[in-house]
XYZ file of C-alpha atoms in Angstrom:
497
model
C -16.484 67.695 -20.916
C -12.840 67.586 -22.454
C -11.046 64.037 -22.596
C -8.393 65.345 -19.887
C -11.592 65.272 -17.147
C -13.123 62.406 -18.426
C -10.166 59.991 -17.865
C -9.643 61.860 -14.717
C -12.803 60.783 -13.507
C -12.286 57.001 -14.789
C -9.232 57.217 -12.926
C -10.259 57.759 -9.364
C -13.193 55.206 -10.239
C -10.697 52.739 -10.260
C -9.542 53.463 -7.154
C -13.533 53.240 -5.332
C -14.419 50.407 -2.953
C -16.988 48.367 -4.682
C -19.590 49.820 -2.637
C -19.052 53.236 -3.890
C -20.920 55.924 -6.747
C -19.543 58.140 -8.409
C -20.692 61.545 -7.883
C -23.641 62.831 -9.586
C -23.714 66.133 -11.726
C -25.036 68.506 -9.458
C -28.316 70.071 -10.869
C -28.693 73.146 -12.252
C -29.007 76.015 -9.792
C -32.275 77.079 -8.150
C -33.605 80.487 -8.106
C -35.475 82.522 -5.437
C -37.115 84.658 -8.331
C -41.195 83.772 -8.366
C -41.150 84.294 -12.550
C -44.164 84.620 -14.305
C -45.027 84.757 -18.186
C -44.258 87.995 -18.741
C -48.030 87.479 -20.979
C -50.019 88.010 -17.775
C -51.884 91.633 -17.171
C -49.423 92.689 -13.652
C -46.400 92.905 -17.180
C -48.487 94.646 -19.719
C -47.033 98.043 -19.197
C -43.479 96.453 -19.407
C -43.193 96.078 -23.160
C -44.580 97.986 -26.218
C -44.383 95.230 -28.402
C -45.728 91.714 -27.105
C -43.482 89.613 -25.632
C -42.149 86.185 -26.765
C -44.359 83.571 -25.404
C -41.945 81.758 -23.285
C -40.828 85.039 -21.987
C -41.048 85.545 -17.677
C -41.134 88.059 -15.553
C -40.058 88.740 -11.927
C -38.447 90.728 -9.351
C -35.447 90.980 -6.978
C -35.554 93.349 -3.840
C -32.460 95.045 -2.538
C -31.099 97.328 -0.282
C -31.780 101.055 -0.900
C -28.449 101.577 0.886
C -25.753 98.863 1.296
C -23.034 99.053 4.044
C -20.215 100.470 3.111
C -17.614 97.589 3.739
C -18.110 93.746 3.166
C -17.970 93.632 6.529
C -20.783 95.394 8.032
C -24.044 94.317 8.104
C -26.980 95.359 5.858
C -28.661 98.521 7.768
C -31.998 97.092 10.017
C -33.780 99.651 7.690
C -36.402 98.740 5.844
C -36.065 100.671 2.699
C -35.681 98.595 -0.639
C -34.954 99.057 -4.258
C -37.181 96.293 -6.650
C -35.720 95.425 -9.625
C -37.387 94.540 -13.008
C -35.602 90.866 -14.318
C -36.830 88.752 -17.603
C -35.961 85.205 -18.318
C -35.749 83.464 -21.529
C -35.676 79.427 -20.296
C -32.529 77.341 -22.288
C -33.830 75.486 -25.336
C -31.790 72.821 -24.068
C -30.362 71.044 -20.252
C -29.667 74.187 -18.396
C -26.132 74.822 -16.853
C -26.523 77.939 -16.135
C -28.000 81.663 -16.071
C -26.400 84.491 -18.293
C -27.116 88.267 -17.393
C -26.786 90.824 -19.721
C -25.887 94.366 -18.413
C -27.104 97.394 -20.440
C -25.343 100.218 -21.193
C -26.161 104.103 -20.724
C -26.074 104.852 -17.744
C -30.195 104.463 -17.593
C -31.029 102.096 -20.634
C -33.448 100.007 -19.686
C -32.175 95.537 -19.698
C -35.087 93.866 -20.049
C -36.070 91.516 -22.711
C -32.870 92.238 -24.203
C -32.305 91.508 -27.597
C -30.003 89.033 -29.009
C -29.319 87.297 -32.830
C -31.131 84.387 -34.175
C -28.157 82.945 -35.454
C -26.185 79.837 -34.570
C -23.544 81.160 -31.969
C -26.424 82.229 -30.029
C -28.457 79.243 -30.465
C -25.581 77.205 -29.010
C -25.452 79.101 -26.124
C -28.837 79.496 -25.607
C -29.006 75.622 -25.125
C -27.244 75.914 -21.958
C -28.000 78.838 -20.225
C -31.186 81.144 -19.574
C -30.691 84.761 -20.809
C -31.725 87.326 -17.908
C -32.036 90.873 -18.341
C -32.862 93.189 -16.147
C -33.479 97.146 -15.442
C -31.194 98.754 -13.702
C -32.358 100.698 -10.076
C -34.081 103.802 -11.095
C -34.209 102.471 -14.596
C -37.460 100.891 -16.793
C -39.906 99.187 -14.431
C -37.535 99.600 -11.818
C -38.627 101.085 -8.459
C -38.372 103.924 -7.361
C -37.941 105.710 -11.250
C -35.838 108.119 -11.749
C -38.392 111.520 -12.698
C -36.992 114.628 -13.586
C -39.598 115.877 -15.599
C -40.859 119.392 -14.790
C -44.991 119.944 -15.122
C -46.090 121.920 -18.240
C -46.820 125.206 -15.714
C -42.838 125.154 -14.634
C -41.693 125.602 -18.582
C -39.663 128.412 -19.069
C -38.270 129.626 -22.334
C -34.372 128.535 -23.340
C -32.354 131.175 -22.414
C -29.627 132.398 -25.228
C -26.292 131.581 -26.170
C -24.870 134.234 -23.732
C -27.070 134.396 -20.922
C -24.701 131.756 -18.493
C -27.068 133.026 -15.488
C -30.734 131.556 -17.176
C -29.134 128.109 -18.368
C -28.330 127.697 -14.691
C -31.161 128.806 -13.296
C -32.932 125.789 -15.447
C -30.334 123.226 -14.400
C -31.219 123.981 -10.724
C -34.608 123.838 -11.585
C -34.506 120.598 -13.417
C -32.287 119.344 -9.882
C -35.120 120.469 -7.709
C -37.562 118.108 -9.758
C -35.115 115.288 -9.359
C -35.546 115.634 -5.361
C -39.099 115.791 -5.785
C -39.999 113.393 -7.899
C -37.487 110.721 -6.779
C -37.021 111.623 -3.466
C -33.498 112.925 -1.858
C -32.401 109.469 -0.477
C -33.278 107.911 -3.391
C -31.174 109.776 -5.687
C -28.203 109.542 -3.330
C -27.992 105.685 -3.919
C -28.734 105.152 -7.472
C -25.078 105.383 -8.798
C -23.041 102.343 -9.906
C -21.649 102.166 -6.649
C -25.091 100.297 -5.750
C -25.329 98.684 -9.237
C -22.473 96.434 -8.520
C -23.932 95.231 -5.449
C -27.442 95.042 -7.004
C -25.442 92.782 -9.597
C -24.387 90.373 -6.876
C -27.753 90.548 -5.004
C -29.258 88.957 -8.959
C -26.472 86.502 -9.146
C -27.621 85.117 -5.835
C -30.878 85.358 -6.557
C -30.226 83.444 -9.556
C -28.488 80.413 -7.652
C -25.667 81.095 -9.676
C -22.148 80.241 -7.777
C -20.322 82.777 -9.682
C -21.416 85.446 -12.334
C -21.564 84.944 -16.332
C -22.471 88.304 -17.821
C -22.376 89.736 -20.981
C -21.744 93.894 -20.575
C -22.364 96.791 -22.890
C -20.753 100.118 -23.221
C -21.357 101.895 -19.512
C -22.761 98.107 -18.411
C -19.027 96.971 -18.677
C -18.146 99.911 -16.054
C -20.343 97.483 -13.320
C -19.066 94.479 -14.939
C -15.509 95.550 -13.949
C -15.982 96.607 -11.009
C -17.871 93.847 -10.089
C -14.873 91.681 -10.910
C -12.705 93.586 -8.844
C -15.517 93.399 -5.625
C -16.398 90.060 -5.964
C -13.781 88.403 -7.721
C -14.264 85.100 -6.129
C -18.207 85.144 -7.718
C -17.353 85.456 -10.836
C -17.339 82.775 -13.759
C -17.273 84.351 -16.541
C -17.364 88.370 -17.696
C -17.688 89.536 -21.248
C -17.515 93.777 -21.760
C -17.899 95.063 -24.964
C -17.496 98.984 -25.679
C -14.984 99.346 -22.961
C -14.992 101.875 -20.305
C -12.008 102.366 -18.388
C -11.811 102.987 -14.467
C -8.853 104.906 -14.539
C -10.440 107.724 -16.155
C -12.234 110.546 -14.641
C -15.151 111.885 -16.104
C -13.537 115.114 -17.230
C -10.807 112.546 -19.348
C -13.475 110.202 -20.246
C -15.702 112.780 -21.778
C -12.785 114.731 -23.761
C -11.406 111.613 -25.228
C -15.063 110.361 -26.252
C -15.190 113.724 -28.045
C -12.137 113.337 -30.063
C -13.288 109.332 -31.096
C -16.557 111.291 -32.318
C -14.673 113.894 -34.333
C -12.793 110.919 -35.829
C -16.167 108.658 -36.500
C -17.398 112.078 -38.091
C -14.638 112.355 -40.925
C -15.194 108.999 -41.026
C -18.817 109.585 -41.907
C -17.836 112.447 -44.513
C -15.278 109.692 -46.434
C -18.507 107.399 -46.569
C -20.522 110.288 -47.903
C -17.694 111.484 -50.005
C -17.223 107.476 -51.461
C -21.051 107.251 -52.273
C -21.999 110.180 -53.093
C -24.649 110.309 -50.469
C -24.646 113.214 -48.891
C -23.229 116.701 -49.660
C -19.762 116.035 -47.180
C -16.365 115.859 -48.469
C -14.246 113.189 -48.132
C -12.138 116.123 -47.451
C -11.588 117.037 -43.790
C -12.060 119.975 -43.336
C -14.336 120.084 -46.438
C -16.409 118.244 -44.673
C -16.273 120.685 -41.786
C -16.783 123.531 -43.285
C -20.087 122.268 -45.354
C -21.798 120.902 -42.148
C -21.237 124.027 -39.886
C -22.842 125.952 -42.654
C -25.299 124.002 -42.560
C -25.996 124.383 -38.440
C -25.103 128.353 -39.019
C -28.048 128.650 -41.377
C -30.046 126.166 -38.913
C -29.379 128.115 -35.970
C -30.279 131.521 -37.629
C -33.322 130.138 -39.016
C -34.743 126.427 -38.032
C -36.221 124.661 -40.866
C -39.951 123.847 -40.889
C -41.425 120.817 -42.325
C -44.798 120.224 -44.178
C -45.951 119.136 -41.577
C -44.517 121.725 -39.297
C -42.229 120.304 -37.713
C -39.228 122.604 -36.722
C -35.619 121.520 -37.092
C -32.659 123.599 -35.339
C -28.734 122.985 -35.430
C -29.581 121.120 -32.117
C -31.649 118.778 -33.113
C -29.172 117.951 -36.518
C -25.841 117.337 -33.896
C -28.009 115.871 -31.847
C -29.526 113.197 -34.369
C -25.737 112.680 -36.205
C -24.868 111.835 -32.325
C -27.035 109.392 -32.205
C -26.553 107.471 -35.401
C -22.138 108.133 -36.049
C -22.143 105.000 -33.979
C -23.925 102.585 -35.900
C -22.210 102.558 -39.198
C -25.089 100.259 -40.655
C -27.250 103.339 -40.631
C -24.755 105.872 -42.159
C -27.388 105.552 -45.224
C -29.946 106.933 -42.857
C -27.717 109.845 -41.729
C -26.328 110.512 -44.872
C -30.310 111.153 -45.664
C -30.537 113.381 -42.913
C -28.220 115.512 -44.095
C -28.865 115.565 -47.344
C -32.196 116.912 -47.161
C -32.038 119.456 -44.580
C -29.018 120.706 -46.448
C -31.275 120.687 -49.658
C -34.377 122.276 -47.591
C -36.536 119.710 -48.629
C -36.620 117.357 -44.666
C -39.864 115.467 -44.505
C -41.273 113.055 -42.013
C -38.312 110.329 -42.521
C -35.852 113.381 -41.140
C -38.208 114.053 -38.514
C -38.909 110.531 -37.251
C -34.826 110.376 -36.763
C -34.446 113.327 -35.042
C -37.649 112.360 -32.400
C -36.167 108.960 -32.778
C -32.531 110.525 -30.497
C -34.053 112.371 -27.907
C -35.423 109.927 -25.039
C -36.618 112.008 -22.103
C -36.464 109.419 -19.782
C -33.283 107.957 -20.441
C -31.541 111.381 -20.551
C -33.029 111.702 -16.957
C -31.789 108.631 -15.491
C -28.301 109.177 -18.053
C -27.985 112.486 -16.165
C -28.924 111.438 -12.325
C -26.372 108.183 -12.499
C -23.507 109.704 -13.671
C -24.312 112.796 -11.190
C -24.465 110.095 -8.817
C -21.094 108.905 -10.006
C -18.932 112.275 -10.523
C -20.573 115.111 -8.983
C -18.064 117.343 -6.820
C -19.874 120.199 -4.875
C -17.258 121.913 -3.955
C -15.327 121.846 -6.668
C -14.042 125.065 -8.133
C -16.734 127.103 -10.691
C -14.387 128.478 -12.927
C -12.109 125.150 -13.405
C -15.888 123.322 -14.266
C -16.520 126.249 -16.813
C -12.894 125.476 -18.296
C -13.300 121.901 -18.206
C -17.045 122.721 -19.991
C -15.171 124.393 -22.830
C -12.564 122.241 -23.593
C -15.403 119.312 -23.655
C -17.437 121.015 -25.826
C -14.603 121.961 -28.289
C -13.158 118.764 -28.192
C -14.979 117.150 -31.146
C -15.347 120.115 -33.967
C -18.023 119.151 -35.605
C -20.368 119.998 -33.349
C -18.750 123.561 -32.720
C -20.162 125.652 -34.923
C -20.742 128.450 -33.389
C -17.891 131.584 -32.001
C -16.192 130.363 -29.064
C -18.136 131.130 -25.648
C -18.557 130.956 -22.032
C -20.246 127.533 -21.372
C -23.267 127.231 -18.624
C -22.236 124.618 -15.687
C -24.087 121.492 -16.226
C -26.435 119.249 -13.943
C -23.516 117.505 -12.143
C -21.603 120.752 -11.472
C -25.178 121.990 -9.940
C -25.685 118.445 -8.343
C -25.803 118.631 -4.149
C -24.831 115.451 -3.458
C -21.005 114.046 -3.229
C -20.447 111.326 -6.437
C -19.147 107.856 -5.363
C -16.599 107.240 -7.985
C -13.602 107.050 -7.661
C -11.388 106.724 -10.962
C -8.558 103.969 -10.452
C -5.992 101.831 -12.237
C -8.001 98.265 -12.292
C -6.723 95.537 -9.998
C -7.053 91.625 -10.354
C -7.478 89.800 -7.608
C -5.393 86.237 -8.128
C -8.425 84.472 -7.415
C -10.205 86.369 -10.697
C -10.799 84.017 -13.427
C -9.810 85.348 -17.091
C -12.455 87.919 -18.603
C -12.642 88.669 -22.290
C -12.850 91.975 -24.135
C -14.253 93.450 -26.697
C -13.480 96.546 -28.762
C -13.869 98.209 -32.454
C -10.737 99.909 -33.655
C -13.101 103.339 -34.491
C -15.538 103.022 -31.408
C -16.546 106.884 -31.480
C -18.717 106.127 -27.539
C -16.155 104.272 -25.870
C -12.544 104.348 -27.564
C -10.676 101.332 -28.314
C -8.090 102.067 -26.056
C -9.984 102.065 -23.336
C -10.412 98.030 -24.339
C -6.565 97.702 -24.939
C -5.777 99.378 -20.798
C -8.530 97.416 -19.270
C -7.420 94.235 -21.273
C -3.738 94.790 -20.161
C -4.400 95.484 -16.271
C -7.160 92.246 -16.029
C -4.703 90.255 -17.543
C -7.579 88.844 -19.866
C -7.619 88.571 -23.722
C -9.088 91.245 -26.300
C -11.002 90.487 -29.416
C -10.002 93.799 -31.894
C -12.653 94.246 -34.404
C -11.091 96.386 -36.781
C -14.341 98.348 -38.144
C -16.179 101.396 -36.981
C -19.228 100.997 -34.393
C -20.029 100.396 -30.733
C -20.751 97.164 -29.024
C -21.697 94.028 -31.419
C -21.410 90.976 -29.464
C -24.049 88.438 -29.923
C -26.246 90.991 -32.543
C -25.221 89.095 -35.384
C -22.943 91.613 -36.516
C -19.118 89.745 -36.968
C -19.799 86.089 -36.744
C -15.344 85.692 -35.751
C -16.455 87.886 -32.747
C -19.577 86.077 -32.133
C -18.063 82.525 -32.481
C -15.121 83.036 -30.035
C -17.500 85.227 -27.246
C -19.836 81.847 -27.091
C -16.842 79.496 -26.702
C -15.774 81.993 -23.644
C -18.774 81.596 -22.018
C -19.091 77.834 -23.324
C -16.067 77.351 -21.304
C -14.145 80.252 -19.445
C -11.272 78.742 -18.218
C -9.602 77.631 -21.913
C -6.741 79.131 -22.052
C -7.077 82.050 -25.121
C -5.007 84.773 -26.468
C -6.301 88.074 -28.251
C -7.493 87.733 -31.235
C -8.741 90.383 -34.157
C -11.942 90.098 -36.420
C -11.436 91.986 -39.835
């Protein structure tokens, strides 16, 4: 409590009939949530590893469909969406809960993994951490299933043949309906995430929302804000997406950050000498799309016969360009599939970036989000080009015709709608978060969504997406906690080196 309140308080006691109290604190929230330890049998399949021991479990119904104004009622129909929540309890007096929103769209939230350090420790005195799976996500229900039966397999069609890759997109769509059910899949976009978000916060006891949001979390974190502005406390997004931008813009301008975190990658390899890439541009270019030529005309098998194509290699430095802490691993990869000589450790990464599930539920939410049906073929097919020249890299190959994808195939309308952010005046300050070389979700997206908010951005000037309370820049750490510590201190942006 600052000294301001404090003789504030001694103030009007002076003033009290002799008779009166002063008020009491009011206690901490109640929830509605029956938790559990997450160590009894009904939460086995939930984790891989065994969960902390003070660890619970629980759920929160909610509406398969909302209404579609504030206004209206919730439908007299029955059907609901149950979502998956942990808890971690406060080591100390509780004032409050703190959600975390994972990223994706479709990564799983529960249990959700924070640093051991003491920024975290002096927020975890105050406030339970709750995490939770998104609706269709983790132990979510209904899932998201896309996943055709081992009868339905039918071989990858070429480069050229634009007519087969189709055909398999509207087969994978057709699994989607079955497995997850038509209705289903029509209200499992963020759309319904942000109301799902307000449906935990009440089912927290929480007055107002403290959240801490990743990458595509910080998509529902915003427009949470701007849908419930006057239930929010506090809102930290980190790895910035920006609501202005359609998916066509957002997915060209991720390209070119990747294409930048690439050369960035080759000046690492270049400076240690760890992998055959030039710090050289288009050195660095030219080696790795021989590489993927040879690749693609002949996939390398391992010992253990394991086969590697170009795919699986763009695929793989995808997944890792983010995470500069494991470059080394990358630069590995590399290395030895350029040298012939991949073993196990190569093969491990590559299994290690392909997650069928999460690609399903990656692929139905953002359908949910963007899909057009009746949007022109030909302007998609352009659109598919320029998105899949857009970071060079990963276009190795002569220029083509590209296939229409799952949300060009998708039958239902998307729900987004791409717009400049609004504050409501009655929106406390949020606080964001970016990395100058963010390759997933590009710092200026941070820098637009800081400006129309009217909130304060912490600039970490490294490469890498999303840090915030890992451990990874105590300066970012340190100032995120006093946010949430207290929201409504005045602050001004601030950069980590």
């Amino acid at each position: 409590m600052s000294v301001l309140r404090i003789l504030v308080l001694l103030a009007a006691a002076a003033n009290l009939p002799a008779h009166a109290k002063l008020p009491v604190r009011a206690a901490a929230p109640e929830s509605s949530i029956r938790w559990q330890s997450c160590l009894n049998s009904g939460f086995q399949r939930w984790f891989e590893d065994t969960p902390p021991p003070g660890l619970r479990c629980g759920y929160v119904d909610a509406p398969l469909i909302y209404p579609e104004s504030a206004g209206q009622a919730l439908s007299d129909r029955s059907e609901t969406v149950r979502l998956a929540l942990t808890l971690l309890p406060a080591t100390g007096p509780k004032k409050g809960s703190l959600v975390v929103i994972a990223g994706g769209p479709g990564l799983p939230g529960i249990n959700p993994q924070l640093a051991a350090d003491a920024s975290v420790a002096r927020l975890r005195k105050s406030y339970d951490i709750i995490g939770y799976d998104p609706r269709g996500v983790g132990q979510s229900t209904p899932k998201i299933a896309c996943q055709r039966g081992e009868n339905d397999e039918t071989p990858s069609p070429d480069d050229n043949d634009l007519a087969g890759a189709e055909s398999q997109v509207r087969e994978m769509i057709a699994a989607c309906i079955r497995q997850t059910g038509a209705e289903a899949l029509q209200h499992i976009g963020t759309d319904e995430a942000v109301n799902d978000l307000n449906v935990i916060r009440r089912a927290l006891g929480e007055p107002g929302l403290t959240a801490v949001a990743y990458s595509y979390g910080t998509k529902v974190a915003a427009l949470y804000a701007e849908r419930y502005p006057k239930k929010t406390r506090a809102l930290v997004l980190d790895g910035v997406v920006d609501l202005a931008e359609d998916d066509f813009a957002q997915r060209v301008n991720q390209e070119r950050a990747y294409q930048q975190s690439f050369q960035r990658f080759a000046a690492y390899c270049g400076k240690t000498g760890s992998c055959p890439l030039s710090a050289d541009a288009n050195q660095a270019l030219q080696s790795y799309h021989a590489m993927l030529r040879q690749l693609h005309e002949r996939p390398f098998v391992t010992q253990d016969g394991y086969e590697i194509s170009a795919d699986d290699v763009i695929t793989a430095t995808r997944s890792l360009l983010p995470w500069p802490e494991r470059w080394h691993e990358l630069a590995t990869l590399v290395r030895q599939i350029n040298a012939g000589i991949a073993g196990r450790q190569v093969a491990d990464l590559i299994d290690e970036s392909y997650s069928p599930d999460a690609d399903d539920a990656l692929n139905v939410i953002t359908c949910a989000d963007v899909a057009d049906p009746g949007a022109d073929p030909q302007r998609l097919r352009r659109q598919r080009q320029e998105v899949n020249t857009a970071a060079l890299f990963s276009h190795y190959l002569p220029l083509h015709e590209y296939p229409l994808e799952m949300c060009d195939l998708w039958p239902y309308r998307g729900k987004d709608r791409p717009h400049a952010a609004v504050a409501s005046p009655s929106l406390p300050p949020l606080l964001f978060v970016g990395q100058r070389y963010d390759p997933a979700t590009p710092y200026r997206n941070a820098q637009a969504m800081a400006a129309r908010f009217k909130s304060p951005l912490i600039t970490r000037e490294r490469d890498g997406h999303t840090l915030v309370l890992n451990g990874i820049d105590r300066c970012v750490d340190e100032s995120v906690v006093d946010y949430l510590l207290a929201p409504k201190k005045p602050r001004r942006d601030k950069v980590c080196r």
